[in-house]
Structures are given as C-alpha cells and as structure tokens.
PDB file of C-alpha atoms in Angstrom:
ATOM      1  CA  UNK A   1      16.933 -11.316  32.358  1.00 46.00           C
ATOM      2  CA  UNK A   2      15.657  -7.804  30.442  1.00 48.00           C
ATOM      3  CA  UNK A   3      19.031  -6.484  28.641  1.00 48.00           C
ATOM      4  CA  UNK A   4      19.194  -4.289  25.670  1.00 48.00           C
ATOM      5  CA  UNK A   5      19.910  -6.706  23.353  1.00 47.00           C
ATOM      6  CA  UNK A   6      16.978  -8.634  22.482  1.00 49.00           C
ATOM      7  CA  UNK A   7      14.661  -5.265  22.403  1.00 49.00           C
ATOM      8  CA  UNK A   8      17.539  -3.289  20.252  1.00 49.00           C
ATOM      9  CA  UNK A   9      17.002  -6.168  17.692  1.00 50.00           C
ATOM     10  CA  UNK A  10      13.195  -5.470  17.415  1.00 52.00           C
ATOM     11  CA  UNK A  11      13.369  -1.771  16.915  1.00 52.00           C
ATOM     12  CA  UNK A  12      13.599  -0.712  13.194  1.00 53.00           C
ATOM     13  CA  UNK A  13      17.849   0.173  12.280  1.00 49.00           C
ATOM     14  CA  UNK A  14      18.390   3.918  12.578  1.00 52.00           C
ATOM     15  CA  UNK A  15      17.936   5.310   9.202  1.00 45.00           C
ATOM     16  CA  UNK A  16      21.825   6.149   8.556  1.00 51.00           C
ATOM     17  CA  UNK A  17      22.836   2.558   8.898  1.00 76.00           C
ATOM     18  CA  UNK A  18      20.751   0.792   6.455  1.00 93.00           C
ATOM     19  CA  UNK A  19      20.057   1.907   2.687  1.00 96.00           C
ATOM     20  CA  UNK A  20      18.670  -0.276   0.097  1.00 98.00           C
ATOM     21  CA  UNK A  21      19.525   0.564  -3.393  1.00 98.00           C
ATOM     22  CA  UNK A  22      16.973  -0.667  -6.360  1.00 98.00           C
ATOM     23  CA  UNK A  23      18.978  -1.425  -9.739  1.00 98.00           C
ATOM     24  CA  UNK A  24      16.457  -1.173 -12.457  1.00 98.00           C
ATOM     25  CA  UNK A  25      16.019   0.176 -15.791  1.00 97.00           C
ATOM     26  CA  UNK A  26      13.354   2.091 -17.375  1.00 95.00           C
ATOM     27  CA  UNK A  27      10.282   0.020 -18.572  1.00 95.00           C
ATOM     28  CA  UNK A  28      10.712  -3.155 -17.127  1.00 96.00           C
ATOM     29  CA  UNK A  29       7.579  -4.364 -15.055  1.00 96.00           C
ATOM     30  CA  UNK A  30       9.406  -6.048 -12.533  1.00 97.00           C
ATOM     31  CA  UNK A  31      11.581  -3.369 -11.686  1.00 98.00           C
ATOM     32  CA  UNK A  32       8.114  -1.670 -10.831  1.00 98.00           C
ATOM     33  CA  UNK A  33       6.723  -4.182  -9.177  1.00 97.00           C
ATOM     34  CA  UNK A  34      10.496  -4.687  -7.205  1.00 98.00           C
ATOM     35  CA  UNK A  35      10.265  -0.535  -6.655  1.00 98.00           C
ATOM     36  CA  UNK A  36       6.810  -0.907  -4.954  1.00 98.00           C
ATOM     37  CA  UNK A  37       7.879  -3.269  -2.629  1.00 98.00           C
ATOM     38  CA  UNK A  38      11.016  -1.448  -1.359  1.00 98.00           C
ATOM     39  CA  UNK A  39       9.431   1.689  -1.571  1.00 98.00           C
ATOM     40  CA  UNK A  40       6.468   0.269   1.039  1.00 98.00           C
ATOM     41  CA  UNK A  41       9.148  -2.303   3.163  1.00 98.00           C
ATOM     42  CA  UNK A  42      11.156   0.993   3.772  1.00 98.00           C
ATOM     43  CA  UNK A  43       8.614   3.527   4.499  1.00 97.00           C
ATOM     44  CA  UNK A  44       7.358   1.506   7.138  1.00 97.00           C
ATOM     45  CA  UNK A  45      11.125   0.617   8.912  1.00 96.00           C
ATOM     46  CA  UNK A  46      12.288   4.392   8.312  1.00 95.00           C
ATOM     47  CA  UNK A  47      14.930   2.907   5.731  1.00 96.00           C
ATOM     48  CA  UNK A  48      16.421   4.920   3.129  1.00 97.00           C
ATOM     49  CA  UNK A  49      16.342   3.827  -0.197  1.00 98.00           C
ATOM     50  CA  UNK A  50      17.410   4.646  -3.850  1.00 98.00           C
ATOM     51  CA  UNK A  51      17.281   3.690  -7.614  1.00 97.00           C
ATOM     52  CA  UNK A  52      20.074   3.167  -9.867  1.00 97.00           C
ATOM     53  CA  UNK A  53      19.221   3.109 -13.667  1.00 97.00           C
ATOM     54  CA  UNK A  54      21.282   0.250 -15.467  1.00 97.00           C
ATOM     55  CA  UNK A  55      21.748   1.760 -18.506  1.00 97.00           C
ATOM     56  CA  UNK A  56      23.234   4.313 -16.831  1.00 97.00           C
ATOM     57  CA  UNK A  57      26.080   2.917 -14.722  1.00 96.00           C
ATOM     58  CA  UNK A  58      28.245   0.516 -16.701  1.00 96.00           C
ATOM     59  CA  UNK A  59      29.522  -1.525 -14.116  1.00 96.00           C
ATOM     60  CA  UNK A  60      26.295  -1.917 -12.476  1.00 96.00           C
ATOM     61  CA  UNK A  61      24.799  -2.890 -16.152  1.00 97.00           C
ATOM     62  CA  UNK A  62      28.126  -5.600 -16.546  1.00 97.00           C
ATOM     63  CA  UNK A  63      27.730  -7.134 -13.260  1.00 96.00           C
ATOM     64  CA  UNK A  64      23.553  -7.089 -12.757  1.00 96.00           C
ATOM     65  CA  UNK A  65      21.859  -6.945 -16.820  1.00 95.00           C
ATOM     66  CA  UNK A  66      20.560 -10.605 -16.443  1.00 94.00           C
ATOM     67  CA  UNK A  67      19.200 -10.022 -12.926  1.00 96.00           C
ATOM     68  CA  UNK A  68      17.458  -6.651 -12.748  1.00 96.00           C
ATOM     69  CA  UNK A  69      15.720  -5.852 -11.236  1.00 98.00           C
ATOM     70  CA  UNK A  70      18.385  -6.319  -8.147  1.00 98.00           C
ATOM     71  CA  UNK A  71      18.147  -4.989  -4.577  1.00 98.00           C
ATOM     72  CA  UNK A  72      20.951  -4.788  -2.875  1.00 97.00           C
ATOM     73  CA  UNK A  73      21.225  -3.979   1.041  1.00 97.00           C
ATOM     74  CA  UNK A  74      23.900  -2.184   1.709  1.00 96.00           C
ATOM     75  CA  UNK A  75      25.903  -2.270  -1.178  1.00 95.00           C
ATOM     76  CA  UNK A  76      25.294  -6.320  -0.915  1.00 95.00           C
ATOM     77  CA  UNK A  77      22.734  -8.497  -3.439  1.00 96.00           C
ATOM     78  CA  UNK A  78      20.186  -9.131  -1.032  1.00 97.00           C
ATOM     79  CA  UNK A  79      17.756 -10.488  -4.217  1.00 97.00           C
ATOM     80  CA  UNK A  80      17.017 -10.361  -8.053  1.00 96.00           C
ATOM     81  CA  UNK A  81      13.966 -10.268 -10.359  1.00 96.00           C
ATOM     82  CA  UNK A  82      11.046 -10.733  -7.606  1.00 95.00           C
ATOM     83  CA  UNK A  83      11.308  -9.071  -4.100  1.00 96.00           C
ATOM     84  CA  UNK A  84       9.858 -10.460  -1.301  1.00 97.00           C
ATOM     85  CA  UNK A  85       8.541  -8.316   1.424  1.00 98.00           C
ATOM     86  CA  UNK A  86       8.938 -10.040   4.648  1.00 97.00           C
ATOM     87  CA  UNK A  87      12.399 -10.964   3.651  1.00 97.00           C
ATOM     88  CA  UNK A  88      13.599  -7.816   2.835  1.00 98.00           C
ATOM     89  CA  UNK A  89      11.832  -6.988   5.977  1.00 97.00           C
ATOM     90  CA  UNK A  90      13.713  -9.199   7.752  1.00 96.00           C
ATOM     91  CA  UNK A  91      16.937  -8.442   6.201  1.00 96.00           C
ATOM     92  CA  UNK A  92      16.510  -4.684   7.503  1.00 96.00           C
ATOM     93  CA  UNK A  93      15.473  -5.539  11.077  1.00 93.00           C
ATOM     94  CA  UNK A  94      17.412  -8.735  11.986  1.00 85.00           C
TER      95      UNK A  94
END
C-alpha cells in the first residue's frame, strides 16, 4: 500500500518545526568542531539552527559547563562534547 506516511518520514521536517541550538563558549575547539557539524547537518535538511554562549546565560552555564559543547534538538540534549553527523541527521529526519 503507497500512503503518506512512510514518504512524509523521508522528506526533511519543515524548517519551523525543528531548531537545533549549539551551547558553546568562546575558544573551545570542540565547540568548533560541534558548530561545523550542525552548521553542515542543517544546511543540508533546511533546519534552523543557533548558538548560545555559556558564559552568557547562567542557567545554561549551571546546567551544561561540564558538557559543552551541547546540542540540543528542540530545547532537548540530543548530545555533548563530540557531535555525530548521521545521528543528528537522524534525529532531524526520523
């Protein structure tokens, strides 16, 4: 049977319902590294995405210091320190 469902899952989400949010803070390697993955993971799936700065936001700094760089889908932790690309790809278009 062809219904929606299966080919809805394999199109890329419309940009207003995802957004990835990078928590990083400035000079930290692997918040580059993390930033150059989400950066390329979203430009391909039409995601939006943004950076926090830790030292900037003191309950992001309270709950995430020991993990930054975090990435967070949706307001959720999706992962910490090292992103990987297919699974944040996978996390955006599953």
């Amino acid at each position: 049977m062809a219904g929606m469902s299966p080919l809805f899952r394999r199109r890329p989400p419309a940009p207003h319902e995802r957004l990835v949010t990078l928590v990083r803070k400035p000079g930290c390697h692997l918040c580059d590294d993390a930033q150059a993955v989400v950066e390329k993971v979203c430009a391909d799936l039409g995601v939006p995405w943004e950076k926090k700065d830790i030292t900037e936001d003191p309950e992001l700094y309270d709950r995430y210091w020991e993990q930054i760089p975090v990435v967070l889908v949706d307001g959720e932790q999706h992962t910490f320190w090292r992103v990987n690309e297919e699974r944040l790809r996978r996390e955006l278009t599953g």
